[in-house]
Structures are given as structure tokens and as C-alpha cells.
Amino acid sequence: MAREQLIYQILSISKSCRSITDIANRLYLSQPYVSKEIHQAEVKYHTKLLHRKPLPIKLTRAGEVILESLEKQLELQNQLLIDLAPFRDNSASYIKIATNQPWTTLYGDIIYKYLHKKFPSINFELTEVTTDLAEQKLLTREIDLFAGKNLNNDKIVSNKTFTNRFYFLIPATSSLYSKTNYMRILTKRDLTKFNNQNFVSLTDDSFFQKLVDHMLIDNNVNQGKVLKVDNHVVGTNTAAQGAGIFVTIYDFAEKWIGKKPFNLVEIPTTLLNFDIAVSYHYKASTLIKEIAKSLEALEEAYGKKLGII
């Protein structure tokens, strides 16, 4: 099943990728390996799965049929494990919760303590995944819950908790840095001044980075990406120390206040909207829905702490 799972991930992710290289980057695999897996699957099924040219790549009709079939196959396999859970040793069963990076790294202990207090007999597994992979894993029942970006899918229930507020962190090394105007709200007119500035960016597999890139491209802002990192904490830390401008949240930047000179410029939600939600499969059990409500309460408390809700 491991190979079928990989082909499912490749075909699913291809919908939002421009090339085979993009797919490989999103899955942290090499391009030759992904190409080989696609070729072997095409030999197995006796049909082309992807239109490779012209770019961007696109699923063939056969590829769409195989993707739908693999999704059902993987869902049935994982549903069987869910159905057998009441008959298994409790120590072998886990409720699997995924978050966007770096939430588990930063707040995994808080999440666990909060849930363990409410559900003391339940075992939990906490992981970090990208938004695309979270959606795939919810559809195939590989994870039970996702705490992260709001998902739009007919088979997934997403309960929004708050809309995150983001800021450009502008270090003192940037020509846009102001010694007197520490915090301010961005206007569309201001945005043009960001053209050709040095930026710290998240890696190409980040859905959030795509939102940032689109916002800047739509406003004719060219980024000089001098550094790519794999999560917001590293991006915030390197930006605060002068690497370049980075889009972050106040919570991550707060520890650098008074230690490093920088500005925080709030980005209006009309330019960058990122709704946070708790998501689960529409066939989820009553227990999963109860745990989801607790996660929603935890997210709402976090939003209130930031003054967002």
C-alpha cells in the first residue's frame, strides 16, 4: 500500500504544482525519484497519468480516475483500522492530530496537557504537515483532526475559530526601517515600496508562502528572496537579526522586542486573509467531534490572547 499512497500524494499534489520538480519539492523527494514512480505507475495502469507539456502539468482523465480510486481505497483501509479500534489494546490506538508548522513544535505540550485533562483515557499523536498534505490525509483518514488553515472540501468539516493577523517584520538592515514608527498599518500604496527589497521566505511547499507571493505579485512587488526556511519561527528569528523582511505573527516576533531593532507593519486582511480552523472528515466519529470542539476552544483562547477575537 505504501506505493499506492505515494502515487496518491503525487497525483493529488500535482493539481497545485507547475512541474514534476514542484511535486518533488513539496514531498521532499528528488525529481528523478518522483519521475520514476510516475513512470512505473503509468506502466502498471497502461495509461498516461499526467500531461507533462505544456506547463503547468495537468492530470489526464485517467489520472483523475486513478486519484479518485486511490482515495477511496486508502480511506477504506484507514476506516477499517478506525472500526477495529474499540477491539484493540488501548495502548495501540491513537487520535492523530496534525497542525501547520510550527504549532506542534511550539505548543504541542500545551495542546497535549489540555486534551489529556479532558480525555485522560485517550492516546494522542501530534504531527506537523503542510496544508495540502493535511487535506489529503483527512480525506484518506490517515489523520483524525487538523488544526490549521481553513479547508474548503465537501468531504471535510472545517470550523473557523479566528482570522490570523500578519505583519511584515522589517529589520534595521532594510531601507524601509523607521526609527520612529515602530508599528503601523500597511496601505496598498505603501506596498509598492517593498519592491526589490530582501526577503526571507518559507520553502516552496508552503501554502502560506504562496498566499504571500500572490499578494506581492498582484501588487507588482518583486521579492529578492535571500533565504528560504521551513517554518515561521526560523523565518522570524533570521529576519529580526537582519536577514530580510519576513511575514510573521506578533506572537513569534514578541521575544525580539527590545533585543533587536525592527518594525512590525500590520497587513490588512483584505490583502492577506488566513482563516484558522479545526477540520475533520465528514464521517468522523462522535469522539473526534468532541475533541474537535476542545481544539476549537483552545484556538479561540489563543486568538483572544492575540487580541484577534
GROMACS .gro file of C-alpha atoms in nm:
model
  309
    1MET     CA    1   0.000   0.000   0.000
    2ALA     CA    2   0.298   0.232   0.052
    3ARG     CA    3   0.348   0.275  -0.324
    4GLU     CA    4  -0.023   0.343  -0.384
    5GLN     CA    5  -0.011   0.601  -0.106
    6LEU     CA    6   0.285   0.775  -0.269
    7ILE     CA    7   0.116   0.780  -0.611
    8TYR     CA    8  -0.197   0.922  -0.445
    9GLN     CA    9   0.011   1.201  -0.289
   10ILE     CA   10   0.188   1.273  -0.618
   11LEU     CA   11  -0.134   1.291  -0.819
   12SER     CA   12  -0.317   1.493  -0.555
   13ILE     CA   13  -0.039   1.749  -0.513
   14SER     CA   14   0.007   1.779  -0.890
   15LYS     CA   15  -0.318   1.979  -0.903
   16SER     CA   16  -0.141   2.275  -0.743
   17CYS     CA   17   0.204   2.226  -0.898
   18ARG     CA   18   0.359   2.363  -1.214
   19SER     CA   19   0.609   2.083  -1.279
   20ILE     CA   20   0.741   1.745  -1.163
   21THR     CA   21   1.016   1.935  -0.981
   22ASP     CA   22   0.748   2.126  -0.786
   23ILE     CA   23   0.587   1.795  -0.682
   24ALA     CA   24   0.925   1.661  -0.568
   25ASN     CA   25   0.995   1.975  -0.365
   26ARG     CA   26   0.655   1.960  -0.196
   27LEU     CA   27   0.708   1.595  -0.097
   28TYR     CA   28   1.076   1.641  -0.003
   29LEU     CA   29   1.178   1.386  -0.266
   30SER     CA   30   1.416   1.403  -0.560
   31GLN     CA   31   1.279   1.487  -0.905
   32PRO     CA   32   1.423   1.167  -1.066
   33TYR     CA   33   1.257   0.953  -0.796
   34VAL     CA   34   0.916   1.115  -0.848
   35SER     CA   35   0.951   1.081  -1.227
   36LYS     CA   36   1.037   0.711  -1.186
   37GLU     CA   37   0.735   0.650  -0.962
   38ILE     CA   38   0.502   0.821  -1.210
   39HIS     CA   39   0.650   0.620  -1.498
   40GLN     CA   40   0.611   0.290  -1.311
   41ALA     CA   41   0.250   0.375  -1.226
   42GLU     CA   42   0.181   0.457  -1.593
   43VAL     CA   43   0.330   0.121  -1.694
   44LYS     CA   44   0.119  -0.056  -1.430
   45TYR     CA   45  -0.206   0.111  -1.537
   46HIS     CA   46  -0.120   0.113  -1.911
   47THR     CA   47  -0.206   0.481  -1.950
   48LYS     CA   48  -0.065   0.830  -1.907
   49LEU     CA   49  -0.146   0.991  -1.572
   50LEU     CA   50  -0.005   1.339  -1.631
   51HIS     CA   51   0.017   1.582  -1.920
   52ARG     CA   52   0.378   1.698  -1.877
   53LYS     CA   53   0.368   1.957  -2.156
   54PRO     CA   54   0.283   2.234  -2.190
   55LEU     CA   55   0.341   2.359  -1.837
   56PRO     CA   56   0.178   2.365  -1.593
   57ILE     CA   57   0.140   1.988  -1.565
   58LYS     CA   58  -0.214   1.856  -1.555
   59LEU     CA   59  -0.381   1.527  -1.466
   60THR     CA   60  -0.513   1.327  -1.757
   61ARG     CA   61  -0.870   1.199  -1.729
   62ALA     CA   62  -0.723   0.857  -1.643
   63GLY     CA   63  -0.510   1.023  -1.376
   64GLU     CA   64  -0.821   1.179  -1.224
   65VAL     CA   65  -0.999   0.841  -1.220
   66ILE     CA   66  -0.699   0.671  -1.054
   67LEU     CA   67  -0.669   0.952  -0.798
   68GLU     CA   68  -1.037   0.914  -0.702
   69SER     CA   69  -0.999   0.536  -0.681
   70LEU     CA   70  -0.683   0.551  -0.468
   71GLU     CA   71  -0.851   0.799  -0.233
   72LYS     CA   72  -1.140   0.558  -0.178
   73GLN     CA   73  -0.901   0.264  -0.139
   74LEU     CA   74  -0.688   0.441   0.123
   75GLU     CA   75  -0.997   0.570   0.303
   76LEU     CA   76  -1.141   0.218   0.328
   77GLN     CA   77  -0.813   0.082   0.462
   78ASN     CA   78  -0.791   0.351   0.730
   79GLN     CA   79  -1.163   0.324   0.807
   80LEU     CA   80  -1.107  -0.045   0.884
   81LEU     CA   81  -0.840   0.049   1.140
   82ILE     CA   82  -1.082   0.301   1.291
   83ASP     CA   83  -1.360   0.040   1.310
   84LEU     CA   84  -1.126  -0.210   1.480
   85ALA     CA   85  -1.001   0.044   1.736
   86PRO     CA   86  -1.263  -0.050   2.004
   87PHE     CA   87  -1.140  -0.410   1.994
   88ARG     CA   88  -0.769  -0.331   2.016
   89ASP     CA   89  -0.546  -0.270   2.314
   90ASN     CA   90  -0.595   0.095   2.412
   91SER     CA   91  -0.218   0.149   2.413
   92ALA     CA   92  -0.212   0.073   2.040
   93SER     CA   93  -0.478   0.328   1.943
   94TYR     CA   94  -0.411   0.698   1.890
   95ILE     CA   95  -0.616   1.000   1.790
   96LYS     CA   96  -0.398   1.162   1.523
   97ILE     CA   97  -0.388   1.541   1.522
   98ALA     CA   98  -0.190   1.740   1.267
   99THR     CA   99  -0.106   2.110   1.275
  100ASN     CA  100   0.066   2.352   1.041
  101GLN     CA  101   0.429   2.420   1.120
  102PRO     CA  102   0.549   2.523   1.374
  103TRP     CA  103   0.246   2.489   1.605
  104THR     CA  104   0.322   2.141   1.740
  105THR     CA  105   0.685   2.234   1.799
  106LEU     CA  106   0.586   2.547   1.994
  107TYR     CA  107   0.260   2.446   2.160
  108GLY     CA  108   0.250   2.065   2.146
  109ASP     CA  109   0.291   2.038   2.523
  110ILE     CA  110   0.003   2.282   2.582
  111ILE     CA  111  -0.221   2.102   2.331
  112TYR     CA  112  -0.147   1.765   2.491
  113LYS     CA  113  -0.198   1.884   2.851
  114TYR     CA  114  -0.528   2.048   2.759
  115LEU     CA  115  -0.662   1.745   2.571
  116HIS     CA  116  -0.527   1.489   2.819
  117LYS     CA  117  -0.708   1.669   3.102
  118LYS     CA  118  -1.038   1.645   2.914
  119PHE     CA  119  -0.980   1.299   2.764
  120PRO     CA  120  -0.749   1.116   3.011
  121SER     CA  121  -0.805   0.769   2.863
  122ILE     CA  122  -0.719   0.872   2.506
  123ASN     CA  123  -0.375   0.849   2.344
  124PHE     CA  124  -0.277   1.127   2.104
  125GLU     CA  125  -0.030   1.160   1.817
  126LEU     CA  126   0.074   1.516   1.725
  127THR     CA  127   0.245   1.593   1.393
  128GLU     CA  128   0.316   1.889   1.166
  129VAL     CA  129   0.213   1.885   0.800
  130THR     CA  130   0.160   2.130   0.517
  131THR     CA  131  -0.199   2.232   0.438
  132ASP     CA  132  -0.205   2.029   0.114
  133LEU     CA  133  -0.092   1.711   0.287
  134ALA     CA  134  -0.333   1.768   0.576
  135GLU     CA  135  -0.625   1.778   0.333
  136GLN     CA  136  -0.508   1.456   0.167
  137LYS     CA  137  -0.460   1.279   0.499
  138LEU     CA  138  -0.804   1.384   0.624
  139LEU     CA  139  -0.966   1.253   0.306
  140THR     CA  140  -0.793   0.914   0.339
  141ARG     CA  141  -0.845   0.908   0.721
  142GLU     CA  142  -0.469   0.896   0.792
  143ILE     CA  143  -0.523   1.175   1.045
  144ASP     CA  144  -0.831   1.245   1.253
  145LEU     CA  145  -0.803   1.621   1.303
  146PHE     CA  146  -0.622   1.917   1.155
  147ALA     CA  147  -0.564   2.243   1.338
  148GLY     CA  148  -0.453   2.497   1.080
  149LYS     CA  149  -0.578   2.674   0.772
  150ASN     CA  150  -0.949   2.656   0.694
  151LEU     CA  151  -1.010   2.386   0.428
  152ASN     CA  152  -1.270   2.404   0.153
  153ASN     CA  153  -1.372   2.049   0.066
  154ASP     CA  154  -1.717   1.886   0.058
  155LYS     CA  155  -1.586   1.583   0.250
  156ILE     CA  156  -1.420   1.787   0.524
  157VAL     CA  157  -1.584   1.983   0.804
  158SER     CA  158  -1.385   2.298   0.887
  159ASN     CA  159  -1.495   2.508   1.183
  160LYS     CA  160  -1.332   2.851   1.170
  161THR     CA  161  -1.203   2.986   1.502
  162PHE     CA  162  -1.033   3.314   1.407
  163THR     CA  163  -0.859   3.501   1.126
  164ASN     CA  164  -0.487   3.531   1.190
  165ARG     CA  165  -0.324   3.874   1.178
  166PHE     CA  166   0.010   3.903   0.997
  167TYR     CA  167   0.287   4.160   0.991
  168PHE     CA  168   0.585   4.246   0.777
  169LEU     CA  169   0.883   4.226   1.011
  170ILE     CA  170   1.122   4.488   0.872
  171PRO     CA  171   1.475   4.468   1.017
  172ALA     CA  172   1.703   4.769   1.066
  173THR     CA  173   1.909   4.650   0.766
  174SER     CA  174   1.619   4.741   0.533
  175SER     CA  175   1.580   5.087   0.379
  176LEU     CA  176   1.212   5.070   0.485
  177TYR     CA  177   1.304   5.058   0.855
  178SER     CA  178   1.179   5.354   1.060
  179LYS     CA  179   1.334   5.456   1.394
  180THR     CA  180   1.021   5.642   1.500
  181ASN     CA  181   0.729   5.446   1.351
  182TYR     CA  182   0.773   5.105   1.518
  183MET     CA  183   0.423   4.965   1.449
  184ARG     CA  184   0.193   5.079   1.172
  185ILE     CA  185  -0.076   4.952   0.937
  186LEU     CA  186   0.013   4.883   0.574
  187THR     CA  187  -0.167   5.057   0.288
  188LYS     CA  188  -0.167   4.940  -0.074
  189ARG     CA  189   0.030   5.249  -0.160
  190ASP     CA  190   0.297   5.152   0.096
  191LEU     CA  191   0.325   4.808  -0.059
  192THR     CA  192   0.494   4.939  -0.374
  193LYS     CA  193   0.789   5.048  -0.159
  194PHE     CA  194   0.866   4.681  -0.087
  195ASN     CA  195   0.974   4.624  -0.447
  196ASN     CA  196   1.323   4.468  -0.477
  197GLN     CA  197   1.373   4.451  -0.101
  198ASN     CA  198   1.550   4.148   0.051
  199PHE     CA  199   1.302   3.892   0.182
  200VAL     CA  200   1.315   3.581   0.396
  201SER     CA  201   1.073   3.325   0.252
  202LEU     CA  202   0.919   2.995   0.354
  203THR     CA  203   1.005   2.696   0.135
  204ASP     CA  204   0.816   2.628  -0.190
  205ASP     CA  205   0.591   2.362  -0.035
  206SER     CA  206   0.428   2.620   0.194
  207PHE     CA  207   0.068   2.711   0.110
  208PHE     CA  208   0.104   3.025   0.322
  209GLN     CA  209   0.408   3.139   0.123
  210LYS     CA  210   0.202   3.105  -0.195
  211LEU     CA  211  -0.054   3.345  -0.046
  212VAL     CA  212   0.224   3.592   0.038
  213ASP     CA  213   0.377   3.557  -0.309
  214HIS     CA  214   0.040   3.617  -0.478
  215MET     CA  215  -0.023   3.925  -0.264
  216LEU     CA  216   0.312   4.073  -0.364
  217ILE     CA  217   0.292   3.973  -0.731
  218ASP     CA  218  -0.062   4.117  -0.758
  219ASN     CA  219   0.079   4.447  -0.634
  220ASN     CA  220   0.383   4.437  -0.867
  221VAL     CA  221   0.629   4.374  -0.585
  222ASN     CA  222   0.940   4.176  -0.676
  223GLN     CA  223   1.094   3.986  -0.385
  224GLY     CA  224   1.467   3.940  -0.353
  225LYS     CA  225   1.447   3.608  -0.171
  226VAL     CA  226   1.785   3.585   0.003
  227LEU     CA  227   1.687   3.299   0.235
  228LYS     CA  228   1.428   3.019   0.241
  229VAL     CA  229   1.336   2.846   0.568
  230ASP     CA  230   1.093   2.569   0.661
  231ASN     CA  231   0.888   2.739   0.934
  232HIS     CA  232   0.774   3.074   1.073
  233VAL     CA  233   0.990   3.064   1.385
  234VAL     CA  234   1.316   3.032   1.193
  235GLY     CA  235   1.196   3.296   0.945
  236THR     CA  236   1.107   3.540   1.223
  237ASN     CA  237   1.435   3.485   1.407
  238THR     CA  238   1.654   3.534   1.099
  239ALA     CA  239   1.454   3.839   0.986
  240ALA     CA  240   1.480   4.002   1.330
  241GLN     CA  241   1.857   3.957   1.309
  242GLY     CA  242   1.874   4.137   0.976
  243ALA     CA  243   1.846   3.872   0.702
  244GLY     CA  244   1.550   4.039   0.529
  245ILE     CA  245   1.179   4.121   0.551
  246PHE     CA  246   0.954   3.835   0.663
  247VAL     CA  247   0.578   3.792   0.706
  248THR     CA  248   0.510   3.672   1.061
  249ILE     CA  249   0.268   3.698   1.352
  250TYR     CA  250   0.312   3.910   1.664
  251ASP     CA  251   0.346   3.604   1.888
  252PHE     CA  252   0.667   3.495   1.713
  253ALA     CA  253   0.817   3.844   1.692
  254GLU     CA  254   0.741   3.939   2.053
  255LYS     CA  255   1.052   3.778   2.202
  256TRP     CA  256   1.276   4.005   1.991
  257ILE     CA  257   1.116   4.331   2.105
  258GLY     CA  258   1.381   4.536   2.284
  259LYS     CA  259   1.657   4.299   2.174
  260LYS     CA  260   1.677   4.382   1.802
  261PRO     CA  261   1.564   4.692   1.609
  262PHE     CA  262   1.279   4.619   1.369
  263ASN     CA  263   0.935   4.741   1.261
  264LEU     CA  264   0.608   4.547   1.253
  265VAL     CA  265   0.377   4.659   0.973
  266GLU     CA  266   0.030   4.508   1.000
  267ILE     CA  267  -0.107   4.359   0.677
  268PRO     CA  268  -0.485   4.418   0.633
  269THR     CA  269  -0.693   4.102   0.587
  270THR     CA  270  -0.812   4.248   0.256
  271LEU     CA  271  -0.459   4.181   0.129
  272LEU     CA  272  -0.373   3.862   0.319
  273ASN     CA  273  -0.651   3.650   0.464
  274PHE     CA  274  -0.571   3.333   0.657
  275ASP     CA  275  -0.861   3.177   0.847
  276ILE     CA  276  -0.766   2.931   1.121
  277ALA     CA  277  -0.995   2.632   1.179
  278VAL     CA  278  -1.026   2.282   1.321
  279SER     CA  279  -1.103   2.029   1.048
  280TYR     CA  280  -1.212   1.665   1.035
  281HIS     CA  281  -1.366   1.413   0.791
  282TYR     CA  282  -1.741   1.446   0.750
  283LYS     CA  283  -1.777   1.079   0.860
  284ALA     CA  284  -1.581   1.139   1.180
  285SER     CA  285  -1.696   0.969   1.500
  286THR     CA  286  -1.869   1.142   1.790
  287LEU     CA  287  -1.544   1.124   1.988
  288ILE     CA  288  -1.349   1.303   1.714
  289LYS     CA  289  -1.613   1.576   1.703
  290GLU     CA  290  -1.593   1.617   2.082
  291ILE     CA  291  -1.214   1.651   2.065
  292ALA     CA  292  -1.256   1.897   1.776
  293LYS     CA  293  -1.472   2.120   1.999
  294SER     CA  294  -1.197   2.121   2.262
  295LEU     CA  295  -0.937   2.214   2.000
  296GLU     CA  296  -1.165   2.491   1.876
  297ALA     CA  297  -1.188   2.630   2.231
  298LEU     CA  298  -0.809   2.618   2.258
  299GLU     CA  299  -0.766   2.802   1.926
  300GLU     CA  300  -1.023   3.064   2.026
  301ALA     CA  301  -0.838   3.122   2.355
  302TYR     CA  302  -0.517   3.172   2.155
  303GLY     CA  303  -0.694   3.418   1.925
  304LYS     CA  304  -0.821   3.616   2.226
  305LYS     CA  305  -0.470   3.623   2.370
  306LEU     CA  306  -0.350   3.789   2.049
  307GLY     CA  307  -0.647   4.029   2.057
  308ILE     CA  308  -0.778   3.890   1.727
  309ILE     CA  309  -1.117   3.775   1.859
   0.00000   0.00000   0.00000
